[in-house]
Structure formats: C-alpha cells, structure tokens
Coordinates of C-alpha atoms and ligand atoms in Angstrom, one line a residue:
X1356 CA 0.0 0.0 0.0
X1357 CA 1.4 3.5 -1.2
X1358 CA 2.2 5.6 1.9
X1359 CA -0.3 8.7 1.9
X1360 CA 1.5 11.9 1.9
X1361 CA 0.4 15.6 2.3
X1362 CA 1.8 18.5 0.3
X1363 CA 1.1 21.9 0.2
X1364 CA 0.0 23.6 -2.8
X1365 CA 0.3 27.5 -4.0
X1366 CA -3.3 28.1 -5.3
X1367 CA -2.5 31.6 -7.0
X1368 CA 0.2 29.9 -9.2
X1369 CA 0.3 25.9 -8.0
X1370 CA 4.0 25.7 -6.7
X1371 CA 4.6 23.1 -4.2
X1372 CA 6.5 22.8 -1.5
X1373 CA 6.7 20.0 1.7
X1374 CA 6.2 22.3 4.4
X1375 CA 3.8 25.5 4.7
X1376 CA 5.3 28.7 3.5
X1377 CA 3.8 32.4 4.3
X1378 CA 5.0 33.7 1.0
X1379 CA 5.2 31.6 -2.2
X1380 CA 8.7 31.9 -3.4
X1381 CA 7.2 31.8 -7.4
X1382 CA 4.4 34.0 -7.7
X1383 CA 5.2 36.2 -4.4
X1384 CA 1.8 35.7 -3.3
X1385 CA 1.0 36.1 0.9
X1386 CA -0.9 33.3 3.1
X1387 CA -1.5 30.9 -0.3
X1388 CA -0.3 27.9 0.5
X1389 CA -2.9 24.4 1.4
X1390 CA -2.4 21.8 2.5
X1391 CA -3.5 18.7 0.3
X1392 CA -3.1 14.7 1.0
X1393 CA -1.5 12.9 -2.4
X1394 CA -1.0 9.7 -3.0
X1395 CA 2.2 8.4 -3.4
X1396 CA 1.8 5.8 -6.3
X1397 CA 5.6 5.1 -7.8
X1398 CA 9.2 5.3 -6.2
X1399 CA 11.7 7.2 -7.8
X1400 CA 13.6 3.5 -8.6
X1401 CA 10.5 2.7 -10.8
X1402 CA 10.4 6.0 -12.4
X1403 CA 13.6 5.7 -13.4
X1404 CA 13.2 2.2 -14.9
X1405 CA 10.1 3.3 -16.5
X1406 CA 12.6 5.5 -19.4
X1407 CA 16.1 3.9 -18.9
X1408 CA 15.4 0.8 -20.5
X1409 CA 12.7 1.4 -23.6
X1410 CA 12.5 -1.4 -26.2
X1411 CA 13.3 -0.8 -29.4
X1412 CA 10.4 -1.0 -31.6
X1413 CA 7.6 0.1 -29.2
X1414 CA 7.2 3.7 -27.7
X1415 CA 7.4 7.0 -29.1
X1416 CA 9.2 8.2 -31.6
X1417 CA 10.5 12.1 -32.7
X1418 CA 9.3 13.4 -36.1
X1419 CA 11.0 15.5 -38.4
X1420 CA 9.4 18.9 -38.2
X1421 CA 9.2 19.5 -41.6
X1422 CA 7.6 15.6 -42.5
X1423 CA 4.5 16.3 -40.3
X1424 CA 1.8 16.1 -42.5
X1425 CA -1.2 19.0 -41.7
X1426 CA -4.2 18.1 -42.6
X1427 CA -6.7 21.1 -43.1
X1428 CA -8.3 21.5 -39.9
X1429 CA -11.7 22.2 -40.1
X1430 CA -12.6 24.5 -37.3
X1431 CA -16.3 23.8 -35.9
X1432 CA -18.3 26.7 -36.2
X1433 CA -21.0 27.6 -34.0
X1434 CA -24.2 29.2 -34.5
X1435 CA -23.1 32.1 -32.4
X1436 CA -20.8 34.3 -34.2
X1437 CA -19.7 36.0 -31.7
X1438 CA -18.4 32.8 -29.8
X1439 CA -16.3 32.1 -33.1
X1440 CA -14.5 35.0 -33.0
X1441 CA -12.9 34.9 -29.7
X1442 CA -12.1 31.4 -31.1
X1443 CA -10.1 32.6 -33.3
X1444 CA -13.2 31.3 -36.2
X1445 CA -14.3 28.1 -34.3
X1446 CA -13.7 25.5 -32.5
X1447 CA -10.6 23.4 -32.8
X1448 CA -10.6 19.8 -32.8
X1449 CA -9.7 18.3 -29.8
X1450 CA -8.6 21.6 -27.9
X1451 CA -9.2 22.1 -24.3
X1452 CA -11.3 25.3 -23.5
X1453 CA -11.8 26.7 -20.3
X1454 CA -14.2 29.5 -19.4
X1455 CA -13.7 31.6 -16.4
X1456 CA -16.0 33.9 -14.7
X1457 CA -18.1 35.1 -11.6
X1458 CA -20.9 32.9 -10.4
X1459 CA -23.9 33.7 -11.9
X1460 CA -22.2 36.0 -14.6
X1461 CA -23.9 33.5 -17.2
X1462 CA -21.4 30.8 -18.0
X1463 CA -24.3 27.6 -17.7
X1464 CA -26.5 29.9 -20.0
X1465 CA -23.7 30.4 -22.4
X1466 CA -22.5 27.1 -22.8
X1467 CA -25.8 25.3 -22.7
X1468 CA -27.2 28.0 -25.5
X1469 CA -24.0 26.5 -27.5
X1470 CA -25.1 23.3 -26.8
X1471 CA -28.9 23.6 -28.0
X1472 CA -28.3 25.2 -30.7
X1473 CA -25.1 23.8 -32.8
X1474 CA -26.2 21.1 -35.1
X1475 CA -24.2 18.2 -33.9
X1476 CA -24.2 15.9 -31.2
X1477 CA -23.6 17.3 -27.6
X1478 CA -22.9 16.0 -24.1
X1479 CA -23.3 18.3 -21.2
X1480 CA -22.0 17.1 -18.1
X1481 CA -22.8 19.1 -14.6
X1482 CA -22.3 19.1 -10.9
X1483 CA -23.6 21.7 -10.7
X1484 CA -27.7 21.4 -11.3
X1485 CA -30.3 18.8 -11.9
X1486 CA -31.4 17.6 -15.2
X1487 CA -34.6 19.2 -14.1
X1488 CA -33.3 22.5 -13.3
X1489 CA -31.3 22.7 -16.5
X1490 CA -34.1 21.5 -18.4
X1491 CA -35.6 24.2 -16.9
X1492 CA -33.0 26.9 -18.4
X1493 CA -33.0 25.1 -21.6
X1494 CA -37.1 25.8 -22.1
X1495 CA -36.0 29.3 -20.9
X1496 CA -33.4 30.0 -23.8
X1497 CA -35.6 28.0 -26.4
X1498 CA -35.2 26.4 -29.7
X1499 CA -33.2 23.0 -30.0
X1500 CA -30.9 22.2 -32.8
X1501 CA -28.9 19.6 -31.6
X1502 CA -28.9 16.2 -30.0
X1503 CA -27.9 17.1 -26.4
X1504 CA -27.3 14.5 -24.2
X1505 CA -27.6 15.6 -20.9
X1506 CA -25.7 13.9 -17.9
X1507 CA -25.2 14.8 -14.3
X1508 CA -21.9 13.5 -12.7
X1509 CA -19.5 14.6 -10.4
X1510 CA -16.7 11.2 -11.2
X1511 CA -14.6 12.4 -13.9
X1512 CA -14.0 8.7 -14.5
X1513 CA -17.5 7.6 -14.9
X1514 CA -18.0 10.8 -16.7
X1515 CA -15.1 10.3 -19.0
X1516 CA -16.3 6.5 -19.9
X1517 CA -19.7 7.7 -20.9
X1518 CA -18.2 10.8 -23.0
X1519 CA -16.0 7.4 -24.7
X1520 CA -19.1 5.6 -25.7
X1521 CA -21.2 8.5 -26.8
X1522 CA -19.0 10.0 -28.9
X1523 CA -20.7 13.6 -29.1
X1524 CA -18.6 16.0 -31.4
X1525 CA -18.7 18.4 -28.4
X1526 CA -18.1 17.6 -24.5
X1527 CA -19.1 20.3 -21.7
X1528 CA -18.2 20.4 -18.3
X1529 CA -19.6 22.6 -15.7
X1530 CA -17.7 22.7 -13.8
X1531 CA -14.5 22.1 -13.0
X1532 CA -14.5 22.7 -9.5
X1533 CA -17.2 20.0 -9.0
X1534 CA -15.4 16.9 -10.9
X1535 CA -13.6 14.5 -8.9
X1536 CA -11.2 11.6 -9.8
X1537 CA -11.1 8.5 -8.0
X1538 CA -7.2 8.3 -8.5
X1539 CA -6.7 10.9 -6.1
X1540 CA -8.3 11.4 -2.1
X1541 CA -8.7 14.9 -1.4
X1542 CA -12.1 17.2 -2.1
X1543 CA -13.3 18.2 -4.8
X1544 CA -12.7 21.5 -6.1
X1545 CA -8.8 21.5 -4.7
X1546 CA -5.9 22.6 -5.9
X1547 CA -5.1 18.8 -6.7
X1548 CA -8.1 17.5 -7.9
X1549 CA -9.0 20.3 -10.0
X1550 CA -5.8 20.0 -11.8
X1551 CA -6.3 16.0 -11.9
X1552 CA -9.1 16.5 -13.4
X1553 CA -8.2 19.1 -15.6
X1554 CA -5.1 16.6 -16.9
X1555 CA -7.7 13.4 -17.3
X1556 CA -9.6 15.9 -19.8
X1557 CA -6.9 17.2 -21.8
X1558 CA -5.4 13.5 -22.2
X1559 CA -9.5 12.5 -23.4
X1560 CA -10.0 15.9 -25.7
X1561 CA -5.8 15.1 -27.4
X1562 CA -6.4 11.2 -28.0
X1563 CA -10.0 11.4 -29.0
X1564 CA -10.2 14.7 -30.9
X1565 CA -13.0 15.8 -29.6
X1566 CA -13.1 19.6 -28.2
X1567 CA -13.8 20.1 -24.4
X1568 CA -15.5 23.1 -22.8
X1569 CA -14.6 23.6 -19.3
X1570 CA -16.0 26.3 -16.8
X1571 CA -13.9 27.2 -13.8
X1572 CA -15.5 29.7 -11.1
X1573 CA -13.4 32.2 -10.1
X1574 CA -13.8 34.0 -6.8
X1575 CA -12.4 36.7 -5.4
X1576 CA -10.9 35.0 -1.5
X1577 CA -8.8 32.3 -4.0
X1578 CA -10.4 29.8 -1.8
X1579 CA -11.3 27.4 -5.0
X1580 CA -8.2 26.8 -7.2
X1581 CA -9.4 29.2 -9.9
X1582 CA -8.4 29.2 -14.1
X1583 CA -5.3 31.2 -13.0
X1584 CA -3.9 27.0 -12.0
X1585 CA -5.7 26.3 -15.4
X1586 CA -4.2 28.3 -17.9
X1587 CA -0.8 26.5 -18.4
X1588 CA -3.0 23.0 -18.9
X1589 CA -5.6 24.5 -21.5
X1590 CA -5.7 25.8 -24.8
X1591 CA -7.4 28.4 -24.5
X1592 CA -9.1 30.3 -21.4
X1593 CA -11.9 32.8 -22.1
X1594 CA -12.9 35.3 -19.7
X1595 CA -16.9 35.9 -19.3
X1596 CA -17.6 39.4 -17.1
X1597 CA -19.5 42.0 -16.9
X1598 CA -21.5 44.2 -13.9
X1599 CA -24.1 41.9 -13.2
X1600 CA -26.0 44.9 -12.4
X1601 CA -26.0 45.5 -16.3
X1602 CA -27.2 43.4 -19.1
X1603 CA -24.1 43.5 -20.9
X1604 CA -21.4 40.4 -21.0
X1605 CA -18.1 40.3 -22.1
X1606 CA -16.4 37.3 -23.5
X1607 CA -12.5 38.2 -24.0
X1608 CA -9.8 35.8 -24.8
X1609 CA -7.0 35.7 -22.0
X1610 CA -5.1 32.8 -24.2
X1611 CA -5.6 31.2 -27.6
X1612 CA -3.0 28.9 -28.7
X1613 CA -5.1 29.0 -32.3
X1614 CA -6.1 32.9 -32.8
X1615 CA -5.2 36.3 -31.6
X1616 CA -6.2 37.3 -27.7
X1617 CA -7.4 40.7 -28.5
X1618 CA -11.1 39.3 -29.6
X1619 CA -13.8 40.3 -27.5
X1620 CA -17.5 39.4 -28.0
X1621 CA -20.2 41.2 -26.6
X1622 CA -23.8 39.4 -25.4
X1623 CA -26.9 41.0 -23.8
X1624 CA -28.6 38.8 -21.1
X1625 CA -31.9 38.4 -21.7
X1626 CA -35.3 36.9 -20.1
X1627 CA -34.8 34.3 -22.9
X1628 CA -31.0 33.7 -22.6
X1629 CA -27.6 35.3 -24.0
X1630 CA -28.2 37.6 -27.3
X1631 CA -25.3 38.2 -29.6
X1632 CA -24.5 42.0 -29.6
X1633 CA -23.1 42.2 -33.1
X1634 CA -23.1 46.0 -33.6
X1635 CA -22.2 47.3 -30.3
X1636 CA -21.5 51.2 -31.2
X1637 CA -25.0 51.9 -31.3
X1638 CA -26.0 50.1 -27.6
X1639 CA -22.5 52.0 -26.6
X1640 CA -23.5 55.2 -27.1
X1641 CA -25.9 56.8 -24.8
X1642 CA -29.2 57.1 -25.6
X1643 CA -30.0 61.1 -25.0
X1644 CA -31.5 64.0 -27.0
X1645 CA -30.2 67.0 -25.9
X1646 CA -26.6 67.9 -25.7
X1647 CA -25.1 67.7 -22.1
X1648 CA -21.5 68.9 -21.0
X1649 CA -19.1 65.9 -20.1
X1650 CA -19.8 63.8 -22.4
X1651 CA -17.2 62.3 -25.7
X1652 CA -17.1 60.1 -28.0
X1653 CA -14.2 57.9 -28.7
X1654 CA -13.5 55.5 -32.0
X1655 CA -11.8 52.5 -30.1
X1656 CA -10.9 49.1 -31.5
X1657 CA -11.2 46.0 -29.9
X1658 CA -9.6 43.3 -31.7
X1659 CA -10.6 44.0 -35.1
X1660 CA -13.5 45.6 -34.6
X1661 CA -14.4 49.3 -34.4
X1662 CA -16.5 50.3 -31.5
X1663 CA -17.7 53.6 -30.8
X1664 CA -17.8 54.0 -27.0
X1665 CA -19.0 57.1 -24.7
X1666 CA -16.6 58.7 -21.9
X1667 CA -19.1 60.4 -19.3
X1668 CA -17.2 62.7 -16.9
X1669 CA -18.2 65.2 -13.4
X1670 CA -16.2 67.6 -12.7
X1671 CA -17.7 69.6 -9.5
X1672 CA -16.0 71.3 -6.3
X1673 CA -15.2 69.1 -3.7
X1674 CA -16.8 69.6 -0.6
X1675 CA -14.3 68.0 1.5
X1676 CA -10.7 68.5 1.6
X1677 CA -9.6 66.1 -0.5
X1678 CA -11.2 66.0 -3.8
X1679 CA -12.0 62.2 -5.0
X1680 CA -11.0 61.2 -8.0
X1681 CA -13.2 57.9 -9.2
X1682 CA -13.0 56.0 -12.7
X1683 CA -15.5 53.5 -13.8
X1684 CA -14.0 51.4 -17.1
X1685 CA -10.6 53.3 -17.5
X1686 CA -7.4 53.4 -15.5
X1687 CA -7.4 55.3 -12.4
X1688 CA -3.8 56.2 -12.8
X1689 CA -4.3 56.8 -16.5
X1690 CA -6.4 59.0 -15.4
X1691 CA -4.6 61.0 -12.4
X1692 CA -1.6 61.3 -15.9
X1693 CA -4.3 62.9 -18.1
X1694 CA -5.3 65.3 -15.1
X1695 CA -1.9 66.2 -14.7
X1696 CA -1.4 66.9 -18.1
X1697 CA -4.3 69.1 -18.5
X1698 CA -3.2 71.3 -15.8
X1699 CA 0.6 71.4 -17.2
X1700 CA -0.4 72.2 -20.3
X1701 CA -3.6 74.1 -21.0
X1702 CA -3.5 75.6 -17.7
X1703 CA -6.7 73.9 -16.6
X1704 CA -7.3 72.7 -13.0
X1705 CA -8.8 70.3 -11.4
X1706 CA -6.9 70.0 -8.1
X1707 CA -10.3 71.9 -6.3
X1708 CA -12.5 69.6 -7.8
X1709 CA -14.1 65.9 -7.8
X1710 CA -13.5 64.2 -10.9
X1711 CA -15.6 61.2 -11.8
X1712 CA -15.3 59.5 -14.7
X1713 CA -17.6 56.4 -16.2
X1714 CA -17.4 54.6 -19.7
X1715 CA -20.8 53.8 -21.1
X1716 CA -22.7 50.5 -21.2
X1717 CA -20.1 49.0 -18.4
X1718 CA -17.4 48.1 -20.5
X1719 CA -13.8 48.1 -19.9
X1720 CA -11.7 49.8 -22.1
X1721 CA -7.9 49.6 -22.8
X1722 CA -7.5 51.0 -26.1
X1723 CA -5.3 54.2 -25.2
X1724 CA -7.2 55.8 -28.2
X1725 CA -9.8 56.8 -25.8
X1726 CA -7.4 58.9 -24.4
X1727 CA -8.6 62.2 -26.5
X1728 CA -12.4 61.7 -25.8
X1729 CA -11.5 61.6 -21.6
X1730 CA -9.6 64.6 -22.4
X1731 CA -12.4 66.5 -24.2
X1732 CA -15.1 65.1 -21.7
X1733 CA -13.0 66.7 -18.5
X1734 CA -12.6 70.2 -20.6
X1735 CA -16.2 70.1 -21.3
X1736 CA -17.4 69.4 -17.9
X1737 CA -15.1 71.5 -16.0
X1738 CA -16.4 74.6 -18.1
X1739 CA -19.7 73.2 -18.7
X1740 CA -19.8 73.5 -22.1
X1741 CA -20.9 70.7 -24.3
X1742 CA -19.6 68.8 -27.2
X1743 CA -21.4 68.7 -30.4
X1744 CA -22.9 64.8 -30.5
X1745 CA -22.0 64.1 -33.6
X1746 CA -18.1 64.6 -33.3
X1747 CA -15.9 61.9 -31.9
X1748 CA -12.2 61.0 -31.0
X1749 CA -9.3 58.8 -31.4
X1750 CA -6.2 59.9 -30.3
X1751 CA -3.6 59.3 -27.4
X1752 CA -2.4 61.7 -24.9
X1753 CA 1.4 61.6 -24.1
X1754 CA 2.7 62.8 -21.2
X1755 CA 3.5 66.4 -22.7
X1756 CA 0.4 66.9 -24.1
X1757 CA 1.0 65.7 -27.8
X1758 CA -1.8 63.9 -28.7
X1759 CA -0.2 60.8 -30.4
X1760 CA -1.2 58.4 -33.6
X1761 CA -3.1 55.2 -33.0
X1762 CA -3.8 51.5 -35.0
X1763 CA -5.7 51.5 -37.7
X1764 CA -7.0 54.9 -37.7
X1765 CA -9.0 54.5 -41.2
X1766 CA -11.3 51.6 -39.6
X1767 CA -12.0 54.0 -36.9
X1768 CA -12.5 56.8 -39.3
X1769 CA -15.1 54.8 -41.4
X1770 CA -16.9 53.0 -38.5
X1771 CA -17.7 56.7 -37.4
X1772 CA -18.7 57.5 -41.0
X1773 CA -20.9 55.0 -41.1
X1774 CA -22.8 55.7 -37.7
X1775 CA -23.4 59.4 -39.3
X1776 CA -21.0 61.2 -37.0
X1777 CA -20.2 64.4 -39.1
X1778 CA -16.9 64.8 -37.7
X1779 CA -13.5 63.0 -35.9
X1780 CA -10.8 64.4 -34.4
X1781 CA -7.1 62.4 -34.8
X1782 CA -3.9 63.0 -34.3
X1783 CA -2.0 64.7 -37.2
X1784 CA 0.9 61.9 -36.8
X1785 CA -1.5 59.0 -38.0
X1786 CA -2.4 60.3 -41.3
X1787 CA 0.1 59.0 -43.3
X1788 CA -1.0 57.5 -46.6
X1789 CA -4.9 58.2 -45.3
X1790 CA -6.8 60.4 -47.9
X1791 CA -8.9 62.3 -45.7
X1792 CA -11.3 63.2 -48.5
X1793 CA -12.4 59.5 -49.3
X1794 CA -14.6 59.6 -46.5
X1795 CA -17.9 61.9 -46.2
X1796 CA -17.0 62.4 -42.6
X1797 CA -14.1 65.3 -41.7
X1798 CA -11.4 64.3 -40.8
X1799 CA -10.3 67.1 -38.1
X1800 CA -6.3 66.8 -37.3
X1801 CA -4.5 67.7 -34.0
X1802 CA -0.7 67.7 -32.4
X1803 CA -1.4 68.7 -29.0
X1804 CA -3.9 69.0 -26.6
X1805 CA -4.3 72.8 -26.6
X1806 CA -5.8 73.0 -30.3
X1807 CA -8.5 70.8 -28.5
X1808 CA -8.8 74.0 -26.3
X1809 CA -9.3 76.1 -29.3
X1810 CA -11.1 74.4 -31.5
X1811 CA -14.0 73.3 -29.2
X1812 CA -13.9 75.3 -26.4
X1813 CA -14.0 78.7 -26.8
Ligands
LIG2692 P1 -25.8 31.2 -14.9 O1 -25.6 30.8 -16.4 O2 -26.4 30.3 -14.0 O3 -24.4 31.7 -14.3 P2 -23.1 30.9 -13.9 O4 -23.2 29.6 -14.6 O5 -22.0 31.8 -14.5 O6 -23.1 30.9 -12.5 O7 -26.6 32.6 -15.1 C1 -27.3 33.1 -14.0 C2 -28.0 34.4 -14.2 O8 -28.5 34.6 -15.5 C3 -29.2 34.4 -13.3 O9 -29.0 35.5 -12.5 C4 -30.4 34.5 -14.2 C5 -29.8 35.0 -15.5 N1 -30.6 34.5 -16.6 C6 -31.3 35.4 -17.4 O10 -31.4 36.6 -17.1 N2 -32.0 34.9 -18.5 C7 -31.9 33.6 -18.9 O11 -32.5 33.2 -19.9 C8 -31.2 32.7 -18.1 C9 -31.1 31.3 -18.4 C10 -30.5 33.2 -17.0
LIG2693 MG1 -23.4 27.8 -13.6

C-alpha cells in the first residue's frame, strides 16, 4: 500500500513545497499555501526504470518537423458568431477550452445555448444542477438544434467512460470545480483534484479529438483553485464578465494557442438567454437627445473591430478637503496622468475639484485611443460647455500633451462614418498614406492638446 502523503499547494500559481510557506517563493503571493493529501503511487527507482530501458520498436518516436503532414483543420463553427470569433473562427478539434468567470455571470446559460443550438451531437456534463433544473433553463433559452445528451456527474472517470461511448462532437463540463477523480483522495474543487481532473480531460479531448469546454469559477478569497492554475494545462481560457447589475457580458480571450487574444465578444442577457450584440457602437452610445457637458465620443478598436464607446465625466468642487478622484471602465492612474497633463499644459485645474469618470454600457476599455475623448469630456465638464454629438475622438495623450497616432486609424475613421458622425478628431501623426477626402465624414487633425482647447472650447 502507497504511503499517503500531504503537500502543500500554492493556489494563486500551484507551486509546491513540503512544508507550509507564508509567502510563495514563485508568484510572491501572501498566506497561499494548502495543505493537500497525495497519493504516493511510484518510487523514484521505478520512475527511473520506466525510461532507462525502452524497447526498441515500441514507444514513441521524434518526427521530423518539416515531414509532419497538416491536414486542413476544419474548425467547428457555431451558430453564435460572436463565440467564433474569440475562437479565433471556431472551435478546434480536440482543444481544451476553459471559461472563467463570476458565479452567476452567465457561463451555464452560455455554454448550454451552445449546446442547443449547434447542429451536432452534444454532451453536457454538470455538478452543478439537476437535469430538471437545466431542463428548466433550456425551455428558458428556447429552440433545439442539436442532439444534447444531458448527464449529471460529479466522477470524472465515470464521466469520461460515458463521453467514450457516446461520442458527441462536443463535451461540456460545468464545472470544473465539482469533478472529482477516483485516483486521487482529497475534495473536490482543490488545488489537486482540480488540476487531476483538468489533466484526465486534456489527455481525453488530445487522444480522441473531440473539443472540451470547461468552466472554472473564479472567486475573489482564491479559496477554490481558480483558471489562473488552469491556464498552463488549457488551450485556450476565455474570460466571461461584466456588472451583473448590467445586461451587458463580455467574452474576452486571455489565451488562444489557435487565434489572436485581443477578440472580445459582446452578449446582452436576456429573459430568454444570452443575445449576440453584433453592432455594439449603437447600444454603446448613450441614448439622449439633448446635448449635455461631459460627455465624448471615442472610435476605439477592440480586436478587429471598431467600437464607438462614450466617456461620461463630473467635474464639481469638492466639498471635502480632499477631492476624489473615481473611474469607472478606465485606468485610475491613466487618469490622475491625463489630469496632470491638463493642468501642465492648457492651464486647466482640477486640483479643487471631484473628478468622476464612467465609460458607457459598463465596458472596460484599454484602447489608449480613448485617451482624447476623456480629455475633451474633463474640458467640457469642467467649463460646462458641451460637445457637439455628432463629433468623436481617437487619439492618445502623451505625457507632454501631444496627442499621439493610434492602430488602424481608417477603420476608426469609417466605423464613425458609417454611424453618421459628421466629424472625428485624430492625431495629425497618424495620417500618413490616409486620404482624408475618401470619407464623407471630416477628418479634423490635431498635435497637442491645446488646439483641442481652441477648436472646441472657446
Ligand atoms: P448562470 O448561467 O447560471 O451563471 P453561472 O453559470 O455563471 O453561475 O446565469 C445566472 C444568471 O443569468 C441568473 O442570475 C439569471 C440570469 N438569466 C437570465 O437573465 N436569462 C436567462 O434566460 C437565463 C437562463 C438566466
Ligand atoms: Mg453555472
């Protein structure tokens, strides 16, 4: 009988160590470190023999690089095109997919959707509900496509054998944190056990070719190992988030061994389940009639795609000492820079004032093209003056007020052209081989920050 044996596991990054340790030596983390029972199965003596004396003709062998034949993949696609895109345009064959997110964010609704409504033959495992309760959010969301077997199951053994004999073109598996393997003693939901798991899966999805979704809770104590344990094991982790106090969900790609990570695909929760946002500039901007001070547009991108997006700001005098400074969406310290760079260099100030600032429709935004439109929104709240609504921005601030060029500046240009803006302000850096006249929008350009001043504000 293998001696049981207890080690303790990092679960922010998974390092191990024998003993307990306050502060994880690899990721740097504090007060990380649990304790988990193993089972000790081989001794290093067999290990060894295990690789020192392989026969001849039997085990594996190396390839030449350049003799390894490629056969076309053909990349799944799913009904929901926004789902394909943070793919990378599908889903791959026998890849390993993990979806992280917040409980109750929507991940059971997203993946079951998926699974009702591609053509093809489905199995969704949970833990997590009954077959009547997700029978129950199936009638919710509606229509059937597919042939979705249903199963619920905690064993990732048992679970695994029946995925074997069905043979669906698509496993699900919600969720991690509830599987268990036999092989190995301690709760589910563990640092070990989830990455057990998670290694029995990837083996089953690599030998059989068939594509595994997983979801994997996140929370924010770090008590249940979360996708950050994950992400070296998977092919690709997705992110689901959004405020759940808003209808809007965010699917971004953290990693994609088959496609680019910027994709980001945008959903709207519904009574009746997850609806594909596909043109999100017009649920981005505001809805308002009248003109109000504080408010700019800016022509980001996210991924490929050109998204118009609404920076709100306050400006007002601060009634206690201190004045607050708050950012909902954007960088606080990006924001304390473009502050500082407003007072530097066009003289205005804000240090008697509260500044708030929100992004529209609860989105996060990194593009540093939004820069410009934060800019104007602060000008045009501090002095209460508004900004036309049909002019918008794309530009980024530097730290001595030159408003620099940004990616793809003709997408940005046209996606505004097309929502009827009349006008966009860029940076005069970025127009390089851009005919400004090929558009029906004007093209306004701008080196620094103070010809904002001039040309809108006074
Ligand atoms: P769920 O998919 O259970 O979240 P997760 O698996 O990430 O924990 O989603 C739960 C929320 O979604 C819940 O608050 C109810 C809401 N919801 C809708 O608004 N419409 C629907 O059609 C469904 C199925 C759920
Ligand atoms: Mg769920």
């Amino acid at each position: 009988m293998a001696k049981a044996k207890t080690i303790f596991f990092c679960s922010n990054c998974g390092a191990s160590a024998p003993k307990w340790l306050g502060k994880c030596p690899q990721c740097g983390e504090w007060n990380t470190y649990q304790e988990e029972l193993i089972q000790k199965e081989t001794t290093g003596e067999e290990r060894r023999k295990s690789w020192a004396a392989p026969g001849k003709s039997e085990g594996p062998r190396a390839i030449l690089l350049k003799q390894i034949e490629t056969g076309t993949t053909i990349r799944l696609a799913t009904p929901d095109e926004e789902l394909n895109r943070v793919l990378g345009g599908g889903i791959v064959p026998g890849s390993l997919v993990l979806i992280g997110g917040q409980p109750g964010i929507g991940k059971s609704t997203l993946l079951l959707q998926v699974a009702m409504q591609l053509p093809a033959k489905i199995l969704y495992v949970s833990g997590e509900e009954s077959e009547e309760q997700i029978k129950m959010r199936a009638d919710r969301i509606g229509i059937f496509k597919s042939e979705c077997y249903i199963l619920t199951e905690t064993n990732s053994s048992k679970m695994l054998s029946m995925a074997q004999d069905l043979q669906p073109q698509l496993l699900i598996v919600d969720s991690i944190q509830t599987l268990s393997s036999p092989h190995i003693e301690s709760t589910p939901g563990s640092i070990s056990q989830v990455r057990e798991c998670a290694g029995e899966l990837l083996r089953f999805a690599k030998e059989t070719n068939i594509p595994v979704f997983l979801i994997g809770h996140i929370n924010k104590e770090g008590e249940i190992a979360g996708p950050k344990l994950l992400e070296h094991i998977v092919d690709c982790v997705l992110q689901f988030e959004g405020d759940r106090h808003n209808t809007y969900r965010i699917l971004r790609t953290l990693k994609n061994r088959f496609g680019s990570t910027d994709e980001m695909g945008i959903y709207q929760m519904q009574s009746a389940g997850l609806r594909e946002v596909s043109n999100p500039s017009e649920l981005l901007l505001s809805q308002k009639d009248e003109e109000l001070s504080g408010s700019a547009v800016a022509a980001t991108m996210e991924g490929m795609r050109p998204m118009l997006i609404e920076a709100q700001a306050l400006v007002s005098k601060a009634v206690f000492g201190t004045p607050q400074r708050s950012a909902t969406g954007f960088d606080m310290r990006r924001l304390s820079m473009l502050l500082a760079v407003l007072e530097k260099r066009c003289g205005y100030f804000f240090s008697i004032n509260d500044v708030f600032l929100n992004i529209a429709g609860g989105i996060r935004v990194d593009d540093p093209a939004i820069d410009l439109s934060i800019v104007a929104a602060l000008i045009s709240s501090l002095l209460d003056v508004s900004i036309p609504s049909n002019i918008c921005f794309a530009g980024e601030v530097g730290l001595s007020g030159e408003i620099r060029a940004v990616n793809r500046v003709e997408q940005r240009i046209q996606e505004a052209d097309r929502l009827g803006f009349k006008a966009i302000y860029v940076s005069k850096y970025g127009m390089k081989g851009v005919d400004p006249g090929r558009f029906g929008i004007r093209v306004m350009t701008l080196g620094k920050v103070e010809e904002l001043k001039n040309l809108l504000f006074t």
